[in-house]
Amino acid sequence: MTEPLVSRMRSFGTTIFAEMSALAVRTGAINLGQGFPDTDGPAAMLDHAVRAIRSGANQYPPGPGVPELRQAVSEHRLEHYGLAYDPAGEVLVTVGATEAVAASILALCEPGDEVVAFEPYYDSYAASIALAQARLVGVTLRPDRGRFAFDPDELRAAITPRTRVILVNSPHNPTGTVFTREELTLIAELCREHDLIAVTDEVYEHLTFDGVGHVPLATLPGMRERTVMISSAGKTFSVTGWKTGWICAPAPLVSAVQTVKQFLTFTASAPWQSAVAYGLRHERAWVTALRDSLQDKRDRLMAGLAAAGFEVFRPAGTYFVQTDIRPLGFGDGVALTRRLPELAGVVAIPTQVFYEHAERGRHFVRFAFCKKDEVIDEAVTRLKRLSA
């Protein structure tokens, strides 16, 4: 590892999620920052995990993942999206989507390559790209008619002869945008035109609202063969602590990613893998109920934030509501969120830390609504102090 890379990695410091969650614990504030539910996943799936532990599934599972889970993921892709993946060579189980993204970037990028990503972006993206000694090129999502969207010309201009990967997160964290078919079609056209690989983070694939559907990029013409499709159980089944994810891709891409992954974690979570396979096959109704519940919680939090004085953007998916803090007289999200426990007894996430160009997101703050109704209501009551 070169000294410049060491310096770059030190610049990332502690993640904003660790900082804000620690702040919530230290101050007793309500944590609407980190995106984890405060309720459990489907009982039958949890019971399946307990049975797996009791029956001895506690040693290393196969490196590519338990065959039962790889088969269930393959069935799920085919049933939901019409995408056929061979579980023997085109599905790889990972330690959550975060490892899947990191291993994919490390496998597919050489030093000096460029990775196009839509900012604001999940913070691990920048770190993974830095570890690969590649360069992140951000394309900014900006408010446009109530949602965050990118400028097609800005995306075209971001692609250079050094571009290797486009990293696409939809449904998008932290803005809640679900890319439209038209937006995805442009991304697909650029991938084909410039011979790029798409790495798609789709962990919120089943958590979309208002009838908006998730369209995987791999379903578009010519994209299955150049897409590494990533998802996980954490958000779909409210088991974020299980850290069980997967990639689906053509065998040569899976082989490249697995070559890296074997030296990161090799394998993990044997009992959870079996339980997730059960969930993918048997808990569709539970996931639908979760989505409907989250839509109600979104609306509940949005109404409360608007009443507290924030400008609120309506997310089409994920766990999160994006807000503009300027109507309340604040202009710096980091400064506000570090004071928010003192001012209102609530923790949130400053969106600017997810930007390559931090000034473009300085006035945005993200709140999570994957919480019990009474927690949301109490948080809203406290946040109203800001405009009192």
CSV table of C-alpha atoms in Angstrom, one decimal:
chain,number,residue,atom,x,y,z
A,1,MET,CA,0.0,0.0,0.0
A,2,THR,CA,1.5,3.3,-1.0
A,3,GLU,CA,1.8,6.3,1.3
A,4,PRO,CA,-0.6,8.4,-0.7
A,5,LEU,CA,-3.2,5.7,-0.4
A,6,VAL,CA,-2.6,5.5,3.4
A,7,SER,CA,-3.1,9.2,3.6
A,8,ARG,CA,-6.3,9.0,1.5
A,9,MET,CA,-7.8,6.3,3.7
A,10,ARG,CA,-7.0,8.2,6.9
A,11,SER,CA,-8.9,11.1,5.5
A,12,PHE,CA,-12.1,9.1,5.7
A,13,GLY,CA,-11.9,8.8,9.5
A,14,THR,CA,-14.9,7.5,11.4
A,15,THR,CA,-18.1,7.0,9.4
A,16,ILE,CA,-20.8,9.5,10.0
A,17,PHE,CA,-23.1,6.7,11.1
A,18,ALA,CA,-20.8,5.6,13.9
A,19,GLU,CA,-20.4,9.3,15.0
A,20,MET,CA,-24.1,10.1,15.0
A,21,SER,CA,-25.2,6.8,16.6
A,22,ALA,CA,-22.6,7.3,19.4
A,23,LEU,CA,-24.0,10.8,19.8
A,24,ALA,CA,-27.5,9.4,20.2
A,25,VAL,CA,-26.3,7.0,22.9
A,26,ARG,CA,-24.3,9.6,24.7
A,27,THR,CA,-27.1,12.2,24.8
A,28,GLY,CA,-30.2,9.9,25.0
A,29,ALA,CA,-31.5,11.5,21.8
A,30,ILE,CA,-33.9,9.7,19.5
A,31,ASN,CA,-31.9,8.2,16.6
A,32,LEU,CA,-33.4,9.0,13.3
A,33,GLY,CA,-29.9,8.9,11.8
A,34,GLN,CA,-28.7,5.4,11.0
A,35,GLY,CA,-31.1,3.4,8.9
A,36,PHE,CA,-32.0,0.4,11.0
A,37,PRO,CA,-35.5,-0.7,12.0
A,38,ASP,CA,-36.5,-0.9,15.7
A,39,THR,CA,-38.7,-4.0,15.0
A,40,ASP,CA,-37.7,-7.5,14.0
A,41,GLY,CA,-38.2,-9.4,10.7
A,42,PRO,CA,-40.6,-12.2,10.0
A,43,ALA,CA,-41.0,-14.5,13.0
A,44,ALA,CA,-40.8,-17.7,11.0
A,45,MET,CA,-37.6,-16.6,9.3
A,46,LEU,CA,-36.1,-15.8,12.7
A,47,ASP,CA,-37.2,-19.2,14.0
A,48,HIS,CA,-35.5,-20.8,11.0
A,49,ALA,CA,-32.2,-19.1,12.0
A,50,VAL,CA,-32.5,-20.5,15.5
A,51,ARG,CA,-33.1,-24.0,14.3
A,52,ALA,CA,-30.1,-23.7,12.0
A,53,ILE,CA,-27.9,-22.7,14.9
A,54,ARG,CA,-29.3,-25.5,17.1
A,55,SER,CA,-28.9,-28.1,14.3
A,56,GLY,CA,-25.2,-27.3,14.0
A,57,ALA,CA,-24.9,-24.9,11.1
A,58,ASN,CA,-22.2,-22.9,12.9
A,59,GLN,CA,-19.0,-23.6,10.9
A,60,TYR,CA,-17.7,-22.1,7.7
A,61,PRO,CA,-20.2,-22.4,4.9
A,62,PRO,CA,-18.9,-22.7,1.3
A,63,GLY,CA,-17.0,-19.6,0.0
A,64,PRO,CA,-19.6,-18.8,-2.7
A,65,GLY,CA,-22.4,-19.2,-0.2
A,66,VAL,CA,-24.8,-21.9,1.0
A,67,PRO,CA,-26.2,-23.7,-2.1
A,68,GLU,CA,-29.7,-23.3,-0.7
A,69,LEU,CA,-29.4,-19.5,-0.6
A,70,ARG,CA,-27.8,-19.2,-4.0
A,71,GLN,CA,-30.6,-21.3,-5.4
A,72,ALA,CA,-33.2,-19.1,-3.7
A,73,VAL,CA,-31.6,-15.9,-4.9
A,74,SER,CA,-31.6,-17.3,-8.5
A,75,GLU,CA,-35.3,-18.2,-8.2
A,76,HIS,CA,-36.1,-14.7,-6.8
A,77,ARG,CA,-34.3,-12.9,-9.7
A,78,LEU,CA,-36.2,-15.0,-12.3
A,79,GLU,CA,-39.6,-14.7,-10.6
A,80,HIS,CA,-39.4,-11.0,-10.0
A,81,TYR,CA,-37.4,-9.7,-12.9
A,82,GLY,CA,-37.2,-12.4,-15.5
A,83,LEU,CA,-33.5,-12.7,-15.1
A,84,ALA,CA,-32.0,-16.1,-15.2
A,85,TYR,CA,-28.8,-16.6,-13.1
A,86,ASP,CA,-27.0,-20.0,-12.6
A,87,PRO,CA,-26.7,-20.5,-8.9
A,88,ALA,CA,-23.6,-22.5,-9.4
A,89,GLY,CA,-21.5,-19.8,-11.0
A,90,GLU,CA,-23.5,-16.5,-11.3
A,91,VAL,CA,-24.6,-16.0,-7.7
A,92,LEU,CA,-22.2,-15.1,-4.9
A,93,VAL,CA,-23.2,-14.6,-1.2
A,94,THR,CA,-21.4,-11.7,0.5
A,95,VAL,CA,-21.2,-10.1,4.0
A,96,GLY,CA,-23.9,-7.6,3.2
A,97,ALA,CA,-24.1,-5.3,0.3
A,98,THR,CA,-21.3,-3.2,1.6
A,99,GLU,CA,-18.8,-6.0,1.1
A,100,ALA,CA,-20.4,-6.8,-2.3
A,101,VAL,CA,-19.8,-3.2,-3.5
A,102,ALA,CA,-16.2,-3.1,-2.1
A,103,ALA,CA,-15.2,-6.5,-3.6
A,104,SER,CA,-16.7,-5.5,-6.9
A,105,ILE,CA,-14.9,-2.2,-7.1
A,106,LEU,CA,-11.6,-3.9,-6.0
A,107,ALA,CA,-12.1,-6.6,-8.6
A,108,LEU,CA,-13.0,-4.5,-11.5
A,109,CYS,CA,-10.9,-1.4,-11.2
A,110,GLU,CA,-7.2,-0.8,-11.7
A,111,PRO,CA,-5.3,2.2,-10.3
A,112,GLY,CA,-6.2,5.3,-12.2
A,113,ASP,CA,-9.5,4.0,-13.5
A,114,GLU,CA,-12.6,6.2,-12.9
A,115,VAL,CA,-15.9,5.2,-11.3
A,116,VAL,CA,-18.9,7.4,-12.0
A,117,ALA,CA,-21.3,7.5,-9.0
A,118,PHE,CA,-24.4,9.6,-8.3
A,119,GLU,CA,-23.9,12.0,-5.4
A,120,PRO,CA,-25.0,12.1,-2.7
A,121,TYR,CA,-23.8,8.5,-2.3
A,122,TYR,CA,-23.5,6.0,0.5
A,123,ASP,CA,-20.2,6.7,2.2
A,124,SER,CA,-18.6,3.3,1.7
A,125,TYR,CA,-18.5,3.9,-2.1
A,126,ALA,CA,-15.8,6.6,-1.9
A,127,ALA,CA,-13.8,4.4,0.5
A,128,SER,CA,-14.0,1.4,-1.8
A,129,ILE,CA,-13.0,3.4,-4.8
A,130,ALA,CA,-10.0,4.9,-2.9
A,131,LEU,CA,-8.9,1.4,-1.8
A,132,ALA,CA,-8.9,0.4,-5.5
A,133,GLN,CA,-6.7,3.5,-6.1
A,134,ALA,CA,-9.4,4.5,-8.7
A,135,ARG,CA,-11.0,8.0,-8.9
A,136,LEU,CA,-14.6,8.8,-8.0
A,137,VAL,CA,-16.4,11.1,-10.5
A,138,GLY,CA,-19.6,12.4,-9.0
A,139,VAL,CA,-22.7,13.2,-11.0
A,140,THR,CA,-25.0,15.3,-8.7
A,141,LEU,CA,-28.6,14.5,-8.1
A,142,ARG,CA,-30.5,17.8,-7.6
A,143,PRO,CA,-34.1,18.6,-6.6
A,144,ASP,CA,-36.3,18.6,-9.7
A,145,ARG,CA,-40.1,18.8,-9.4
A,146,GLY,CA,-40.1,17.2,-6.0
A,147,ARG,CA,-37.5,14.5,-6.6
A,148,PHE,CA,-33.8,14.3,-6.9
A,149,ALA,CA,-32.6,13.7,-10.5
A,150,PHE,CA,-29.5,14.0,-12.6
A,151,ASP,CA,-28.7,16.1,-15.6
A,152,PRO,CA,-28.3,13.8,-18.6
A,153,ASP,CA,-25.6,16.1,-20.1
A,154,GLU,CA,-23.7,16.1,-16.9
A,155,LEU,CA,-23.7,12.3,-16.8
A,156,ARG,CA,-22.5,12.1,-20.5
A,157,ALA,CA,-19.7,14.6,-19.7
A,158,ALA,CA,-18.5,12.6,-16.7
A,159,ILE,CA,-17.5,9.6,-18.8
A,160,THR,CA,-14.0,9.7,-20.1
A,161,PRO,CA,-11.6,7.1,-21.7
A,162,ARG,CA,-10.6,6.2,-18.1
A,163,THR,CA,-14.1,5.4,-17.0
A,164,ARG,CA,-14.4,1.7,-16.0
A,165,VAL,CA,-17.6,1.4,-13.9
A,166,ILE,CA,-20.9,3.3,-13.3
A,167,LEU,CA,-22.1,2.7,-9.8
A,168,VAL,CA,-25.9,2.9,-9.7
A,169,ASN,CA,-27.9,3.0,-6.4
A,170,SER,CA,-31.6,2.8,-7.0
A,171,PRO,CA,-33.8,3.0,-4.9
A,172,HIS,CA,-31.3,5.7,-3.9
A,173,ASN,CA,-29.9,6.3,-0.4
A,174,PRO,CA,-30.0,9.1,0.8
A,175,THR,CA,-32.4,10.9,-1.5
A,176,GLY,CA,-35.1,8.3,-1.8
A,177,THR,CA,-35.1,8.6,-5.6
A,178,VAL,CA,-36.1,5.6,-7.7
A,179,PHE,CA,-34.6,6.0,-11.1
A,180,THR,CA,-37.1,6.0,-13.9
A,181,ARG,CA,-36.9,3.7,-16.9
A,182,GLU,CA,-36.0,6.7,-19.0
A,183,GLU,CA,-33.1,7.5,-16.7
A,184,LEU,CA,-31.9,3.9,-16.6
A,185,THR,CA,-32.2,3.7,-20.4
A,186,LEU,CA,-29.7,6.5,-20.7
A,187,ILE,CA,-27.3,4.8,-18.3
A,188,ALA,CA,-27.6,1.6,-20.2
A,189,GLU,CA,-26.9,3.4,-23.5
A,190,LEU,CA,-23.8,4.9,-22.1
A,191,CYS,CA,-22.6,1.6,-20.7
A,192,ARG,CA,-23.0,-0.1,-24.1
A,193,GLU,CA,-21.5,2.9,-26.0
A,194,HIS,CA,-18.4,3.1,-23.8
A,195,ASP,CA,-18.0,-0.6,-22.9
A,196,LEU,CA,-18.6,0.1,-19.2
A,197,ILE,CA,-19.5,-2.3,-16.3
A,198,ALA,CA,-22.5,-1.3,-14.1
A,199,VAL,CA,-22.4,-2.1,-10.4
A,200,THR,CA,-25.9,-1.7,-9.1
A,201,ASP,CA,-26.8,-1.4,-5.4
A,202,GLU,CA,-30.4,-2.5,-5.2
A,203,VAL,CA,-30.8,-3.2,-1.4
A,204,TYR,CA,-34.1,-1.3,-1.3
A,205,GLU,CA,-35.6,-3.0,-4.3
A,206,HIS,CA,-38.8,-4.1,-2.5
A,207,LEU,CA,-39.2,-0.9,-0.5
A,208,THR,CA,-40.8,1.5,-3.0
A,209,PHE,CA,-43.9,3.6,-2.5
A,210,ASP,CA,-46.9,5.2,-4.3
A,211,GLY,CA,-47.0,2.4,-6.9
A,212,VAL,CA,-43.5,3.2,-8.1
A,213,GLY,CA,-41.8,0.1,-9.4
A,214,HIS,CA,-38.1,-0.8,-9.2
A,215,VAL,CA,-36.5,-1.5,-12.6
A,216,PRO,CA,-33.2,-3.4,-12.4
A,217,LEU,CA,-30.7,-2.0,-14.8
A,218,ALA,CA,-29.8,-5.6,-15.8
A,219,THR,CA,-33.2,-6.1,-17.3
A,220,LEU,CA,-32.5,-3.5,-20.0
A,221,PRO,CA,-31.2,-4.6,-23.5
A,222,GLY,CA,-27.6,-5.5,-23.5
A,223,MET,CA,-27.1,-5.0,-19.7
A,224,ARG,CA,-27.3,-8.4,-18.1
A,225,GLU,CA,-23.9,-9.3,-19.5
A,226,ARG,CA,-22.3,-6.1,-18.1
A,227,THR,CA,-24.0,-5.6,-14.7
A,228,VAL,CA,-23.0,-6.7,-11.3
A,229,MET,CA,-26.4,-6.7,-9.5
A,230,ILE,CA,-26.2,-6.4,-5.7
A,231,SER,CA,-28.9,-6.8,-3.0
A,232,SER,CA,-29.2,-8.1,0.5
A,233,ALA,CA,-31.6,-9.4,3.2
A,234,GLY,CA,-31.0,-6.6,5.7
A,235,LYS,CA,-33.5,-4.0,4.4
A,236,THR,CA,-35.9,-6.5,2.7
A,237,PHE,CA,-36.5,-8.5,5.9
A,238,SER,CA,-35.5,-5.9,8.6
A,239,VAL,CA,-32.5,-7.9,9.7
A,240,THR,CA,-29.7,-5.4,9.1
A,241,GLY,CA,-27.5,-7.1,11.7
A,242,TRP,CA,-27.4,-10.3,9.7
A,243,LYS,CA,-25.1,-8.8,7.1
A,244,THR,CA,-26.2,-11.3,4.4
A,245,GLY,CA,-26.0,-10.0,0.8
A,246,TRP,CA,-25.4,-11.3,-2.7
A,247,ILE,CA,-24.3,-10.4,-6.2
A,248,CYS,CA,-25.8,-11.8,-9.4
A,249,ALA,CA,-23.7,-11.4,-12.6
A,250,PRO,CA,-22.2,-13.3,-15.5
A,251,ALA,CA,-19.8,-16.0,-14.4
A,252,PRO,CA,-16.6,-14.1,-15.4
A,253,LEU,CA,-17.6,-11.1,-13.3
A,254,VAL,CA,-18.6,-13.3,-10.3
A,255,SER,CA,-15.3,-15.1,-10.5
A,256,ALA,CA,-13.4,-11.8,-10.4
A,257,VAL,CA,-15.4,-10.6,-7.4
A,258,GLN,CA,-15.1,-13.9,-5.6
A,259,THR,CA,-11.3,-13.8,-6.1
A,260,VAL,CA,-11.2,-10.6,-4.0
A,261,LYS,CA,-14.0,-11.5,-1.6
A,262,GLN,CA,-12.1,-14.7,-0.5
A,263,PHE,CA,-9.4,-12.5,0.9
A,264,LEU,CA,-11.8,-10.1,2.6
A,265,THR,CA,-14.0,-12.4,4.6
A,266,PHE,CA,-13.9,-15.7,2.7
A,267,THR,CA,-17.4,-16.6,4.0
A,268,ALA,CA,-19.7,-15.9,6.9
A,269,SER,CA,-23.2,-16.2,8.5
A,270,ALA,CA,-24.0,-19.8,7.9
A,271,PRO,CA,-27.3,-19.9,9.9
A,272,TRP,CA,-28.5,-16.6,8.5
A,273,GLN,CA,-27.9,-17.8,5.0
A,274,SER,CA,-30.3,-20.7,5.5
A,275,ALA,CA,-32.9,-18.5,7.1
A,276,VAL,CA,-32.7,-15.9,4.3
A,277,ALA,CA,-33.3,-18.6,1.7
A,278,TYR,CA,-36.4,-19.4,3.6
A,279,GLY,CA,-37.4,-15.8,3.7
A,280,LEU,CA,-37.0,-15.3,-0.1
A,281,ARG,CA,-39.2,-18.3,-0.7
A,282,HIS,CA,-41.9,-17.9,1.9
A,283,GLU,CA,-42.1,-14.3,3.2
A,284,ARG,CA,-43.4,-12.3,0.2
A,285,ALA,CA,-46.6,-11.2,2.1
A,286,TRP,CA,-44.5,-10.0,5.0
A,287,VAL,CA,-42.4,-7.9,2.8
A,288,THR,CA,-45.4,-6.4,1.1
A,289,ALA,CA,-46.8,-5.5,4.5
A,290,LEU,CA,-43.5,-4.0,5.5
A,291,ARG,CA,-43.5,-1.8,2.4
A,292,ASP,CA,-47.0,-0.6,3.1
A,293,SER,CA,-46.2,0.1,6.7
A,294,LEU,CA,-43.1,2.1,5.7
A,295,GLN,CA,-45.1,4.2,3.3
A,296,ASP,CA,-47.4,5.2,6.2
A,297,LYS,CA,-44.4,6.0,8.4
A,298,ARG,CA,-42.8,8.0,5.6
A,299,ASP,CA,-46.0,10.1,5.3
A,300,ARG,CA,-46.2,10.4,9.1
A,301,LEU,CA,-42.6,11.7,9.4
A,302,MET,CA,-42.9,14.0,6.3
A,303,ALA,CA,-46.0,15.7,7.8
A,304,GLY,CA,-44.2,16.2,11.1
A,305,LEU,CA,-41.0,17.6,9.5
A,306,ALA,CA,-43.0,20.0,7.4
A,307,ALA,CA,-44.9,21.2,10.5
A,308,ALA,CA,-41.6,21.7,12.2
A,309,GLY,CA,-40.5,24.0,9.4
A,310,PHE,CA,-38.3,21.9,7.2
A,311,GLU,CA,-38.6,21.8,3.4
A,312,VAL,CA,-39.4,18.1,2.8
A,313,PHE,CA,-38.8,16.0,-0.3
A,314,ARG,CA,-41.0,13.0,-0.9
A,315,PRO,CA,-39.0,9.8,-1.3
A,316,ALA,CA,-40.3,7.1,-3.7
A,317,GLY,CA,-38.3,4.4,-1.8
A,318,THR,CA,-35.8,3.5,0.9
A,319,TYR,CA,-36.0,4.3,4.7
A,320,PHE,CA,-35.2,8.0,4.4
A,321,VAL,CA,-36.7,11.5,4.0
A,322,GLN,CA,-34.4,14.3,2.7
A,323,THR,CA,-35.0,17.8,4.0
A,324,ASP,CA,-33.7,21.3,3.4
A,325,ILE,CA,-32.8,23.1,6.6
A,326,ARG,CA,-32.6,26.6,5.3
A,327,PRO,CA,-36.3,27.5,6.0
A,328,LEU,CA,-35.4,27.1,9.7
A,329,GLY,CA,-32.5,29.5,9.4
A,330,PHE,CA,-29.7,26.9,9.3
A,331,GLY,CA,-27.2,26.6,6.5
A,332,ASP,CA,-24.8,23.8,7.5
A,333,GLY,CA,-26.0,20.3,8.0
A,334,VAL,CA,-23.0,19.0,9.9
A,335,ALA,CA,-23.1,21.9,12.4
A,336,LEU,CA,-26.9,21.5,12.9
A,337,THR,CA,-26.8,17.7,13.3
A,338,ARG,CA,-24.0,17.9,15.9
A,339,ARG,CA,-26.2,20.4,17.9
A,340,LEU,CA,-29.5,18.7,17.2
A,341,PRO,CA,-29.4,16.5,20.3
A,342,GLU,CA,-29.0,19.6,22.4
A,343,LEU,CA,-31.6,21.7,20.5
A,344,ALA,CA,-34.2,19.0,20.0
A,345,GLY,CA,-33.2,15.6,21.4
A,346,VAL,CA,-33.0,14.0,18.0
A,347,VAL,CA,-30.1,12.7,15.9
A,348,ALA,CA,-30.1,12.9,12.1
A,349,ILE,CA,-27.5,12.6,9.3
A,350,PRO,CA,-26.0,15.6,7.5
A,351,THR,CA,-26.3,14.8,3.8
A,352,GLN,CA,-23.2,16.8,2.7
A,353,VAL,CA,-20.9,14.1,3.9
A,354,PHE,CA,-22.2,11.9,1.0
A,355,TYR,CA,-21.1,14.4,-1.7
A,356,GLU,CA,-17.9,14.7,-3.6
A,357,HIS,CA,-18.7,18.4,-3.8
A,358,ALA,CA,-19.8,18.9,-0.2
A,359,GLU,CA,-21.1,22.5,-0.8
A,360,ARG,CA,-23.8,21.1,-3.0
A,361,GLY,CA,-25.4,19.2,-0.1
A,362,ARG,CA,-24.5,21.5,2.8
A,363,HIS,CA,-28.2,22.5,3.5
A,364,PHE,CA,-29.7,19.0,3.4
A,365,VAL,CA,-30.3,16.7,6.4
A,366,ARG,CA,-31.6,13.1,6.2
A,367,PHE,CA,-34.0,11.5,8.6
A,368,ALA,CA,-34.9,7.8,8.9
A,369,PHE,CA,-38.6,6.7,9.2
A,370,CYS,CA,-38.0,2.9,9.7
A,371,LYS,CA,-39.0,3.4,13.4
A,372,LYS,CA,-42.1,2.7,15.5
A,373,ASP,CA,-44.9,5.3,15.1
A,374,GLU,CA,-44.5,6.5,18.7
A,375,VAL,CA,-40.8,7.1,18.2
A,376,ILE,CA,-41.5,9.1,15.0
A,377,ASP,CA,-44.2,11.1,16.8
A,378,GLU,CA,-42.0,11.9,19.8
A,379,ALA,CA,-39.1,12.9,17.5
A,380,VAL,CA,-41.4,15.3,15.6
A,381,THR,CA,-42.7,16.8,18.8
A,382,ARG,CA,-39.1,17.5,19.8
A,383,LEU,CA,-38.1,18.9,16.4
A,384,LYS,CA,-40.9,21.5,16.6
A,385,ARG,CA,-38.7,23.2,19.2
A,386,LEU,CA,-36.5,24.4,16.3
A,387,SER,CA,-39.2,26.7,15.0
A,388,ALA,CA,-40.7,27.7,18.4
